mmCIF file of C-alpha atoms in Angstrom:
data_model
loop_
_atom_site.group_PDB
_atom_site.id
_atom_site.type_symbol
_atom_site.label_atom_id
_atom_site.label_comp_id
_atom_site.label_asym_id
_atom_site.label_seq_id
_atom_site.Cartn_x
_atom_site.Cartn_y
_atom_site.Cartn_z
ATOM 1 C CA UNK A 20 56.793 16.835 16.520
ATOM 2 C CA UNK A 21 58.114 19.893 18.364
ATOM 3 C CA UNK A 22 60.584 19.497 21.217
ATOM 4 C CA UNK A 23 58.267 21.478 23.474
ATOM 5 C CA UNK A 24 55.843 18.557 23.063
ATOM 6 C CA UNK A 25 58.414 15.750 22.851
ATOM 7 C CA UNK A 26 60.291 16.568 26.055
ATOM 8 C CA UNK A 27 57.240 16.853 28.358
ATOM 9 C CA UNK A 28 55.960 13.558 26.952
ATOM 10 C CA UNK A 29 59.364 11.963 27.496
ATOM 11 C CA UNK A 30 59.615 13.107 31.103
ATOM 12 C CA UNK A 31 56.021 12.056 31.699
ATOM 13 C CA UNK A 32 56.947 8.623 30.401
ATOM 14 C CA UNK A 33 59.961 8.517 32.731
ATOM 15 C CA UNK A 34 57.744 9.549 35.615
ATOM 16 C CA UNK A 35 55.254 6.792 34.825
ATOM 17 C CA UNK A 36 57.978 4.157 34.404
ATOM 18 C CA UNK A 37 59.455 4.950 37.810
ATOM 19 C CA UNK A 38 56.430 5.902 39.911
ATOM 20 C CA UNK A 39 54.038 3.221 38.628
ATOM 21 C CA UNK A 40 56.390 0.239 39.271
ATOM 22 C CA UNK A 41 57.240 1.780 42.637
ATOM 23 C CA UNK A 42 53.571 1.951 43.541
ATOM 24 C CA UNK A 43 53.111 -1.690 42.463
ATOM 25 C CA UNK A 44 56.071 -2.764 44.611
ATOM 26 C CA UNK A 45 54.722 -0.932 47.630
ATOM 27 C CA UNK A 46 51.247 -2.356 47.139
ATOM 28 C CA UNK A 47 52.614 -5.901 46.807
ATOM 29 C CA UNK A 48 54.768 -5.620 49.867
ATOM 30 C CA UNK A 49 51.818 -4.318 51.819
ATOM 31 C CA UNK A 50 50.066 -7.639 51.215
ATOM 32 C CA UNK A 51 50.734 -10.863 53.032
ATOM 33 C CA UNK A 52 51.921 -12.721 49.952
ATOM 34 C CA UNK A 53 54.231 -10.616 47.787
ATOM 35 C CA UNK A 54 53.779 -11.285 44.059
ATOM 36 C CA UNK A 55 57.271 -10.393 42.984
ATOM 37 C CA UNK A 56 60.243 -12.673 42.734
ATOM 38 C CA UNK A 57 62.426 -12.101 45.791
ATOM 39 C CA UNK A 58 66.179 -12.464 45.850
ATOM 40 C CA UNK A 59 67.439 -14.946 48.495
ATOM 41 C CA UNK A 60 68.637 -13.614 51.855
ATOM 42 C CA UNK A 61 67.563 -10.022 50.976
ATOM 43 C CA UNK A 62 65.116 -8.015 53.118
ATOM 44 C CA UNK A 63 61.973 -6.842 51.433
ATOM 45 C CA UNK A 64 62.942 -3.121 51.652
ATOM 46 C CA UNK A 65 66.349 -3.710 50.061
ATOM 47 C CA UNK A 66 64.755 -5.819 47.366
ATOM 48 C CA UNK A 67 62.366 -2.992 46.479
ATOM 49 C CA UNK A 68 65.203 -0.446 46.431
ATOM 50 C CA UNK A 69 67.341 -2.761 44.266
ATOM 51 C CA UNK A 70 64.682 -3.214 41.593
ATOM 52 C CA UNK A 71 63.788 0.492 41.595
ATOM 53 C CA UNK A 72 67.484 1.382 41.262
ATOM 54 C CA UNK A 73 67.912 -0.911 38.252
ATOM 55 C CA UNK A 74 64.736 0.412 36.638
ATOM 56 C CA UNK A 75 65.698 4.038 37.267
ATOM 57 C CA UNK A 76 69.183 3.480 35.871
ATOM 58 C CA UNK A 77 67.809 1.877 32.715
ATOM 59 C CA UNK A 78 65.340 4.724 32.192
ATOM 60 C CA UNK A 79 68.004 7.398 32.593
ATOM 61 C CA UNK A 80 70.416 5.562 30.287
ATOM 62 C CA UNK A 81 67.691 5.521 27.635
ATOM 63 C CA UNK A 82 66.965 9.195 28.338
ATOM 64 C CA UNK A 83 70.650 10.142 28.085
ATOM 65 C CA UNK A 84 71.045 8.302 24.770
ATOM 66 C CA UNK A 85 67.932 9.957 23.398
ATOM 67 C CA UNK A 86 69.059 13.445 24.435
ATOM 68 C CA UNK A 87 72.545 12.836 23.008
ATOM 69 C CA UNK A 88 71.410 11.782 19.548
ATOM 70 C CA UNK A 89 68.417 14.109 19.272
ATOM 71 C CA UNK A 90 69.664 17.304 20.914
ATOM 72 C CA UNK A 91 73.324 17.329 21.926
ATOM 73 C CA UNK A 92 74.781 15.806 18.755
ATOM 74 C CA UNK A 93 72.778 18.009 16.306
ATOM 75 C CA UNK A 94 73.765 21.110 18.300
ATOM 76 C CA UNK A 95 77.418 20.042 18.318
ATOM 77 C CA UNK A 96 77.273 19.573 14.537
ATOM 78 C CA UNK A 97 75.698 23.001 14.114
ATOM 79 C CA UNK A 98 78.334 24.532 16.362
ATOM 80 C CA UNK A 99 81.066 22.971 14.204
ATOM 81 C CA UNK A 100 79.423 24.340 11.043
ATOM 82 C CA UNK A 101 79.271 27.820 12.577
ATOM 83 C CA UNK A 102 83.068 27.776 12.790
ATOM 84 C CA UNK A 103 83.232 27.038 9.051
ATOM 85 C CA UNK A 104 80.703 29.539 7.702
ATOM 86 C CA UNK A 105 81.533 30.086 4.033
ATOM 87 C CA UNK A 106 80.190 33.358 2.614
ATOM 88 C CA UNK A 107 81.768 32.770 -0.784
ATOM 89 C CA UNK A 108 80.205 29.339 -1.319
ATOM 90 C CA UNK A 109 77.494 28.332 1.178
ATOM 91 C CA UNK A 110 76.884 24.645 1.875
ATOM 92 C CA UNK A 111 73.309 23.617 2.659
ATOM 93 C CA UNK A 112 72.869 22.167 6.129
ATOM 94 C CA UNK A 113 70.223 19.518 5.515
ATOM 95 C CA UNK A 114 67.784 18.197 8.076
ATOM 96 C CA UNK A 115 64.499 16.317 7.723
ATOM 97 C CA UNK A 116 63.434 17.164 11.257
ATOM 98 C CA UNK A 117 60.301 19.257 11.763
ATOM 99 C CA UNK A 118 60.972 20.368 15.333
ATOM 100 C CA UNK A 119 62.947 23.303 16.759
ATOM 101 C CA UNK A 120 66.274 21.685 15.785
ATOM 102 C CA UNK A 121 65.076 21.445 12.179
ATOM 103 C CA UNK A 122 63.971 25.095 12.293
ATOM 104 C CA UNK A 123 67.371 26.040 13.708
ATOM 105 C CA UNK A 124 69.105 24.315 10.788
ATOM 106 C CA UNK A 125 66.830 26.120 8.313
ATOM 107 C CA UNK A 126 67.516 29.479 9.952
ATOM 108 C CA UNK A 127 71.234 28.774 9.774
ATOM 109 C CA UNK A 128 70.917 28.081 6.031
ATOM 110 C CA UNK A 129 68.982 31.329 5.576
ATOM 111 C CA UNK A 130 71.603 33.269 7.543
ATOM 112 C CA UNK A 131 74.464 31.812 5.488
ATOM 113 C CA UNK A 132 72.588 32.551 2.264
ATOM 114 C CA UNK A 133 72.017 36.173 3.336
ATOM 115 C CA UNK A 134 75.714 36.511 4.113
ATOM 116 C CA UNK A 135 76.520 35.067 0.694
ATOM 117 C CA UNK A 136 74.145 37.496 -1.029
ATOM 118 C CA UNK A 137 75.561 40.441 0.945
ATOM 119 C CA UNK A 138 79.109 39.370 0.015
ATOM 120 C CA UNK A 139 78.084 39.020 -3.625
ATOM 121 C CA UNK A 140 76.444 42.458 -3.588
ATOM 122 C CA UNK A 141 79.540 43.965 -1.997
ATOM 123 C CA UNK A 142 81.781 42.558 -4.716
ATOM 124 C CA UNK A 143 79.310 43.655 -7.400
ATOM 125 C CA UNK A 144 79.175 47.162 -5.949
ATOM 126 C CA UNK A 145 82.954 47.512 -5.934
ATOM 127 C CA UNK A 146 83.168 46.193 -9.495
ATOM 128 C CA UNK A 147 80.437 48.559 -10.687
ATOM 129 C CA UNK A 148 82.028 51.550 -8.980
ATOM 130 C CA UNK A 149 85.422 50.679 -10.446
ATOM 131 C CA UNK A 150 83.909 50.335 -13.934
ATOM 132 C CA UNK A 151 81.915 53.572 -13.735
ATOM 133 C CA UNK A 152 84.920 55.538 -12.489
ATOM 134 C CA UNK A 153 87.397 53.907 -14.851
ATOM 135 C CA UNK A 154 85.577 54.962 -18.044
ATOM 136 C CA UNK A 155 85.766 58.760 -17.561
ATOM 137 C CA UNK A 156 89.227 58.505 -15.992
ATOM 138 C CA UNK A 157 90.502 56.691 -19.098
ATOM 139 C CA UNK A 158 89.085 59.464 -21.271
ATOM 140 C CA UNK A 159 90.651 62.170 -19.101
ATOM 141 C CA UNK A 160 93.991 60.378 -19.163
ATOM 142 C CA UNK A 161 93.859 60.143 -22.964
ATOM 143 C CA UNK A 162 93.158 63.847 -23.469
ATOM 144 C CA UNK A 163 95.845 64.852 -20.940
ATOM 145 C CA UNK A 164 98.411 62.753 -22.841
ATOM 146 C CA UNK A 165 97.347 64.397 -26.117
ATOM 147 C CA UNK A 166 97.790 67.843 -24.589
ATOM 148 C CA UNK A 167 101.194 66.874 -23.227
ATOM 149 C CA UNK A 168 102.533 65.232 -26.401
ATOM 150 C CA UNK A 169 101.051 67.347 -29.179
ATOM 151 C CA UNK A 170 102.576 70.777 -28.838
ATOM 152 C CA UNK A 171 101.255 72.040 -32.159
ATOM 153 C CA UNK A 172 97.556 71.900 -31.282
ATOM 154 C CA UNK A 173 95.483 74.897 -32.274
ATOM 155 C CA UNK A 174 93.899 77.044 -29.628
ATOM 156 C CA UNK A 175 90.464 75.755 -30.646
ATOM 157 C CA UNK A 176 91.500 72.086 -30.343
ATOM 158 C CA UNK A 177 93.161 72.737 -27.008
ATOM 159 C CA UNK A 178 89.998 74.431 -25.723
ATOM 160 C CA UNK A 179 87.864 71.484 -26.901
ATOM 161 C CA UNK A 180 90.114 69.010 -25.086
ATOM 162 C CA UNK A 181 89.928 71.081 -21.910
ATOM 163 C CA UNK A 182 86.142 71.203 -22.154
ATOM 164 C CA UNK A 183 85.960 67.412 -22.613
ATOM 165 C CA UNK A 184 88.258 66.906 -19.625
ATOM 166 C CA UNK A 185 86.067 69.259 -17.577
ATOM 167 C CA UNK A 186 82.948 67.376 -18.676
ATOM 168 C CA UNK A 187 84.415 64.006 -17.657
ATOM 169 C CA UNK A 188 85.650 65.455 -14.366
ATOM 170 C CA UNK A 189 82.131 66.672 -13.584
ATOM 171 C CA UNK A 190 80.831 63.221 -14.482
ATOM 172 C CA UNK A 191 83.215 61.640 -11.936
ATOM 173 C CA UNK A 192 82.055 64.163 -9.323
ATOM 174 C CA UNK A 193 78.433 63.220 -10.074
ATOM 175 C CA UNK A 194 79.279 59.530 -9.681
ATOM 176 C CA UNK A 195 80.905 60.131 -6.316
ATOM 177 C CA UNK A 196 77.961 62.285 -5.192
ATOM 178 C CA UNK A 197 75.557 59.518 -6.231
ATOM 179 C CA UNK A 198 77.522 56.915 -4.261
ATOM 180 C CA UNK A 199 77.656 59.249 -1.259
ATOM 181 C CA UNK A 200 73.928 59.993 -1.426
ATOM 182 C CA UNK A 201 73.098 56.303 -1.567
ATOM 183 C CA UNK A 202 75.368 55.512 1.384
ATOM 184 C CA UNK A 203 73.928 58.426 3.351
ATOM 185 C CA UNK A 204 70.428 57.197 2.603
ATOM 186 C CA UNK A 205 71.284 53.704 3.855
ATOM 187 C CA UNK A 206 72.628 55.175 7.102
ATOM 188 C CA UNK A 207 69.496 57.297 7.548
ATOM 189 C CA UNK A 208 67.348 54.170 7.259
ATOM 190 C CA UNK A 209 68.726 52.962 10.586
ATOM 191 C CA UNK A 210 67.122 55.964 12.283
ATOM 192 C CA UNK A 211 63.713 56.299 10.630
ATOM 193 C CA UNK A 212 61.445 59.014 12.035
ATOM 194 C CA UNK A 213 58.138 57.156 11.613
ATOM 195 C CA UNK A 214 54.721 58.654 12.208
ATOM 196 C CA UNK A 215 51.144 57.584 11.545
ATOM 197 C CA UNK A 216 50.012 59.134 8.252
ATOM 198 C CA UNK A 217 46.606 58.837 6.519
ATOM 199 C CA UNK A 218 47.206 56.820 3.330
ATOM 200 C CA UNK A 219 44.549 58.779 1.433
ATOM 201 C CA UNK A 220 46.042 62.164 2.325
ATOM 202 C CA UNK A 221 49.589 61.065 1.450
ATOM 203 C CA UNK A 222 48.451 59.635 -1.896
ATOM 204 C CA UNK A 223 46.568 62.803 -2.878
ATOM 205 C CA UNK A 224 49.488 65.028 -1.888
ATOM 206 C CA UNK A 225 52.007 63.058 -3.965
ATOM 207 C CA UNK A 226 49.668 62.721 -6.949
ATOM 208 C CA UNK A 227 48.991 66.484 -7.014
ATOM 209 C CA UNK A 228 52.697 67.280 -6.761
ATOM 210 C CA UNK A 229 53.776 65.027 -9.630
ATOM 211 C CA UNK A 230 50.767 65.859 -11.779
ATOM 212 C CA UNK A 231 52.057 69.437 -11.878
ATOM 213 C CA UNK A 232 55.665 68.350 -12.375
ATOM 214 C CA UNK A 233 54.872 65.995 -15.272
ATOM 215 C CA UNK A 234 52.722 68.641 -16.905
ATOM 216 C CA UNK A 235 55.857 70.782 -17.120
ATOM 217 C CA UNK A 236 57.325 68.123 -19.456
ATOM 218 C CA UNK A 237 54.037 67.896 -21.418
ATOM 219 C CA UNK A 238 53.435 64.489 -19.859
ATOM 220 C CA UNK A 239 50.261 63.326 -18.155
ATOM 221 C CA UNK A 240 49.509 61.673 -14.818
ATOM 222 C CA UNK A 241 46.300 59.721 -14.249
ATOM 223 C CA UNK A 242 45.628 58.774 -10.642
ATOM 224 C CA UNK A 243 43.004 57.124 -8.477
ATOM 225 C CA UNK A 244 42.805 55.507 -5.058
ATOM 226 C CA UNK A 245 40.299 53.643 -2.900
ATOM 227 C CA UNK A 246 41.808 54.478 0.486
ATOM 228 C CA UNK A 247 39.449 55.386 3.322
ATOM 229 C CA UNK A 248 39.969 58.347 5.634
ATOM 230 C CA UNK A 249 40.602 56.102 8.663
ATOM 231 C CA UNK A 250 43.313 53.967 7.010
ATOM 232 C CA UNK A 251 46.768 54.955 8.257
ATOM 233 C CA UNK A 252 50.331 53.785 7.592
ATOM 234 C CA UNK A 253 53.320 54.274 9.902
ATOM 235 C CA UNK A 254 56.132 55.737 7.786
ATOM 236 C CA UNK A 255 58.997 58.166 7.540
ATOM 237 C CA UNK A 256 57.220 60.438 5.049
ATOM 238 C CA UNK A 257 60.447 61.980 3.770
ATOM 239 C CA UNK A 258 61.769 58.527 2.824
ATOM 240 C CA UNK A 259 58.532 57.380 1.173
ATOM 241 C CA UNK A 260 58.432 60.596 -0.862
ATOM 242 C CA UNK A 261 61.954 59.759 -1.993
ATOM 243 C CA UNK A 262 60.635 56.420 -3.290
ATOM 244 C CA UNK A 263 57.965 58.172 -5.365
ATOM 245 C CA UNK A 264 60.575 60.652 -6.576
ATOM 246 C CA UNK A 265 62.737 57.808 -7.889
ATOM 247 C CA UNK A 266 59.796 56.076 -9.567
ATOM 248 C CA UNK A 267 58.575 59.178 -11.395
ATOM 249 C CA UNK A 268 62.133 60.157 -12.296
ATOM 250 C CA UNK A 269 62.721 56.731 -13.869
ATOM 251 C CA UNK A 270 59.463 56.950 -15.811
ATOM 252 C CA UNK A 271 60.480 60.298 -17.328
ATOM 253 C CA UNK A 272 64.111 59.308 -17.871
ATOM 254 C CA UNK A 273 63.527 55.935 -19.505
ATOM 255 C CA UNK A 274 59.978 56.270 -20.864
ATOM 256 C CA UNK A 275 61.313 57.261 -24.303
ATOM 257 C CA UNK A 276 57.951 58.603 -25.483
ATOM 258 C CA UNK A 277 56.879 62.117 -26.346
ATOM 259 C CA UNK A 278 53.324 61.312 -25.253
ATOM 260 C CA UNK A 279 54.371 59.646 -21.982
ATOM 261 C CA UNK A 280 51.549 58.944 -19.579
ATOM 262 C CA UNK A 281 52.035 57.766 -16.004
ATOM 263 C CA UNK A 282 49.350 55.959 -14.015
ATOM 264 C CA UNK A 283 49.257 55.958 -10.209
ATOM 265 C CA UNK A 284 46.933 53.781 -8.106
ATOM 266 C CA UNK A 285 46.358 53.221 -4.418
ATOM 267 C CA UNK A 286 44.319 50.481 -2.790
ATOM 268 C CA UNK A 287 44.118 48.140 0.215
ATOM 269 C CA UNK A 288 44.538 44.374 0.212
ATOM 270 C CA UNK A 289 44.359 42.613 3.568
ATOM 271 C CA UNK A 290 46.440 44.532 6.084
ATOM 272 C CA UNK A 291 48.559 46.386 3.500
ATOM 273 C CA UNK A 292 48.244 49.640 1.587
ATOM 274 C CA UNK A 293 49.401 49.202 -2.016
ATOM 275 C CA UNK A 294 50.872 51.932 -4.189
ATOM 276 C CA UNK A 295 51.356 51.373 -7.904
ATOM 277 C CA UNK A 296 53.146 53.505 -10.521
ATOM 278 C CA UNK A 297 52.988 52.490 -14.209
ATOM 279 C CA UNK A 298 53.746 54.100 -17.551
ATOM 280 C CA UNK A 299 53.215 53.549 -21.254
ATOM 281 C CA UNK A 300 56.934 53.856 -22.014
ATOM 282 C CA UNK A 301 59.568 51.511 -23.387
ATOM 283 C CA UNK A 302 59.306 48.969 -20.558
ATOM 284 C CA UNK A 303 61.847 46.356 -19.479
ATOM 285 C CA UNK A 304 62.533 42.836 -20.861
ATOM 286 C CA UNK A 305 60.843 40.057 -18.863
ATOM 287 C CA UNK A 306 64.105 38.367 -17.834
ATOM 288 C CA UNK A 307 65.460 41.600 -16.347
ATOM 289 C CA UNK A 308 62.467 42.502 -14.182
ATOM 290 C CA UNK A 309 63.771 40.580 -11.094
ATOM 291 C CA UNK A 310 67.164 42.313 -11.445
ATOM 292 C CA UNK A 311 65.887 45.889 -11.378
ATOM 293 C CA UNK A 312 66.341 46.270 -7.615
ATOM 294 C CA UNK A 313 69.975 45.131 -7.580
ATOM 295 C CA UNK A 314 72.555 47.818 -6.879
ATOM 296 C CA UNK A 315 74.145 49.312 -10.028
ATOM 297 C CA UNK A 316 71.969 47.249 -12.344
ATOM 298 C CA UNK A 317 70.862 49.036 -15.513
ATOM 299 C CA UNK A 318 68.827 47.535 -18.329
ATOM 300 C CA UNK A 319 70.966 49.136 -21.022
ATOM 301 C CA UNK A 320 74.431 50.613 -20.460
ATOM 302 C CA UNK A 321 73.984 52.955 -23.425
ATOM 303 C CA UNK A 322 70.776 54.288 -21.863
ATOM 304 C CA UNK A 323 72.640 54.688 -18.575
ATOM 305 C CA UNK A 324 75.324 56.854 -20.170
ATOM 306 C CA UNK A 325 72.764 58.826 -22.155
ATOM 307 C CA UNK A 326 70.304 59.464 -19.336
ATOM 308 C CA UNK A 327 72.686 59.618 -16.397
ATOM 309 C CA UNK A 328 71.243 56.725 -14.405
ATOM 310 C CA UNK A 329 73.505 54.836 -11.995
ATOM 311 C CA UNK A 330 71.292 51.859 -11.174
ATOM 312 C CA UNK A 331 70.890 52.907 -7.533
ATOM 313 C CA UNK A 332 67.409 54.437 -7.611
ATOM 314 C CA UNK A 333 65.364 51.239 -7.402
ATOM 315 C CA UNK A 334 67.891 49.632 -5.046
ATOM 316 C CA UNK A 335 67.349 52.590 -2.728
ATOM 317 C CA UNK A 336 63.559 52.191 -3.073
ATOM 318 C CA UNK A 337 63.832 48.530 -2.084
ATOM 319 C CA UNK A 338 65.861 49.362 1.031
ATOM 320 C CA UNK A 339 63.409 52.062 2.112
ATOM 321 C CA UNK A 340 60.311 49.916 1.616
ATOM 322 C CA UNK A 341 61.808 46.877 3.363
ATOM 323 C CA UNK A 342 62.897 49.018 6.318
ATOM 324 C CA UNK A 343 59.230 50.000 6.638
ATOM 325 C CA UNK A 344 58.211 46.326 6.760
ATOM 326 C CA UNK A 345 56.876 46.280 3.198
ATOM 327 C CA UNK A 346 57.662 44.697 -0.160
ATOM 328 C CA UNK A 347 58.308 46.061 -3.640
ATOM 329 C CA UNK A 348 58.177 44.396 -7.061
ATOM 330 C CA UNK A 349 58.277 45.168 -10.785
ATOM 331 C CA UNK A 350 55.881 43.971 -13.474
ATOM 332 C CA UNK A 351 54.863 44.549 -17.078
ATOM 333 C CA UNK A 352 52.244 47.263 -17.182
ATOM 334 C CA UNK A 353 49.055 46.727 -19.169
ATOM 335 C CA UNK A 354 49.763 50.156 -20.633
ATOM 336 C CA UNK A 355 52.909 48.843 -22.323
ATOM 337 C CA UNK A 356 55.668 50.116 -20.039
ATOM 338 C CA UNK A 357 57.073 49.306 -16.614
ATOM 339 C CA UNK A 358 55.037 48.964 -13.449
ATOM 340 C CA UNK A 359 56.333 49.192 -9.887
ATOM 341 C CA UNK A 360 54.168 48.103 -6.965
ATOM 342 C CA UNK A 361 54.980 48.367 -3.270
ATOM 343 C CA UNK A 362 53.038 47.584 -0.126
ATOM 344 C CA UNK A 363 53.211 49.137 3.343
ATOM 345 C CA UNK A 364 51.528 47.658 6.432
ATOM 346 C CA UNK A 365 48.416 49.422 7.673
ATOM 347 C CA UNK A 366 48.160 50.565 11.283
ATOM 348 C CA UNK A 367 46.100 47.958 13.157
#
């Protein structure tokens, strides 16, 4: 039972316990033959006040004990736990209560878990950045040592080493630019420029754009939608177009098929507009589908090095969609490849 129900009932009970006996006392003393047991040598008025005082004291003692064990003590315990928040290893704060105190405990657990996940992501990001930067730097260092130690290298060999060093240096610059772009995108999400946009018009515009772009690679885009003209979504269009850009880029980059075909759908379910992009490409293993939206996660490191992916595209998509109040998920497409579906709330 909620406290907003418990407390009024409790105070109503206190009111009844005090007022009702008081009314009985007054009624009895208004009669000629009082029905209560009188104390010897005590006036009637003092006797009434004495009994009411004892009754009131007992009620408030019970009330104080109840409030201590049901409100004060749980809040004190929560306050103590707040001083010992552990983001590296959260400890579940258990409670079987179904009132506001129980909800407060659950929200605390959710907060601590989010802090833990953020801390874990931060460590993972640093580790991934260190790994991605270390690989080309190791190569550069090796070639520089060769150039410094081997004085008898031919002009052709020397030129090849310089070209490899230049290639790895450009790769490092690309990595840094990717990190910077992602960080910049995250900052921009805090200041979204949202406007009401017709879902049907947005869908058609994006489909037409990428139909032409995919045709340039000899790929095909099939698209359909069931949006109505009066169905709008409130979005930062630039950011949502970035999401579609990442999805189509991933399909081309990792599709690994010469006859790649991408399928795009739009439809409404409840109060959400759904957008779906699928392909008939290589797909992703089942166990790795939930991991696709983690920062720096790539299905295959060899594919990452070959295709230039950094594992930030889908993580960026997730941030953008969630900042718009929507959700995004990955699934196995019926066409054989990967499917990405995201939902954005419709304007009411």
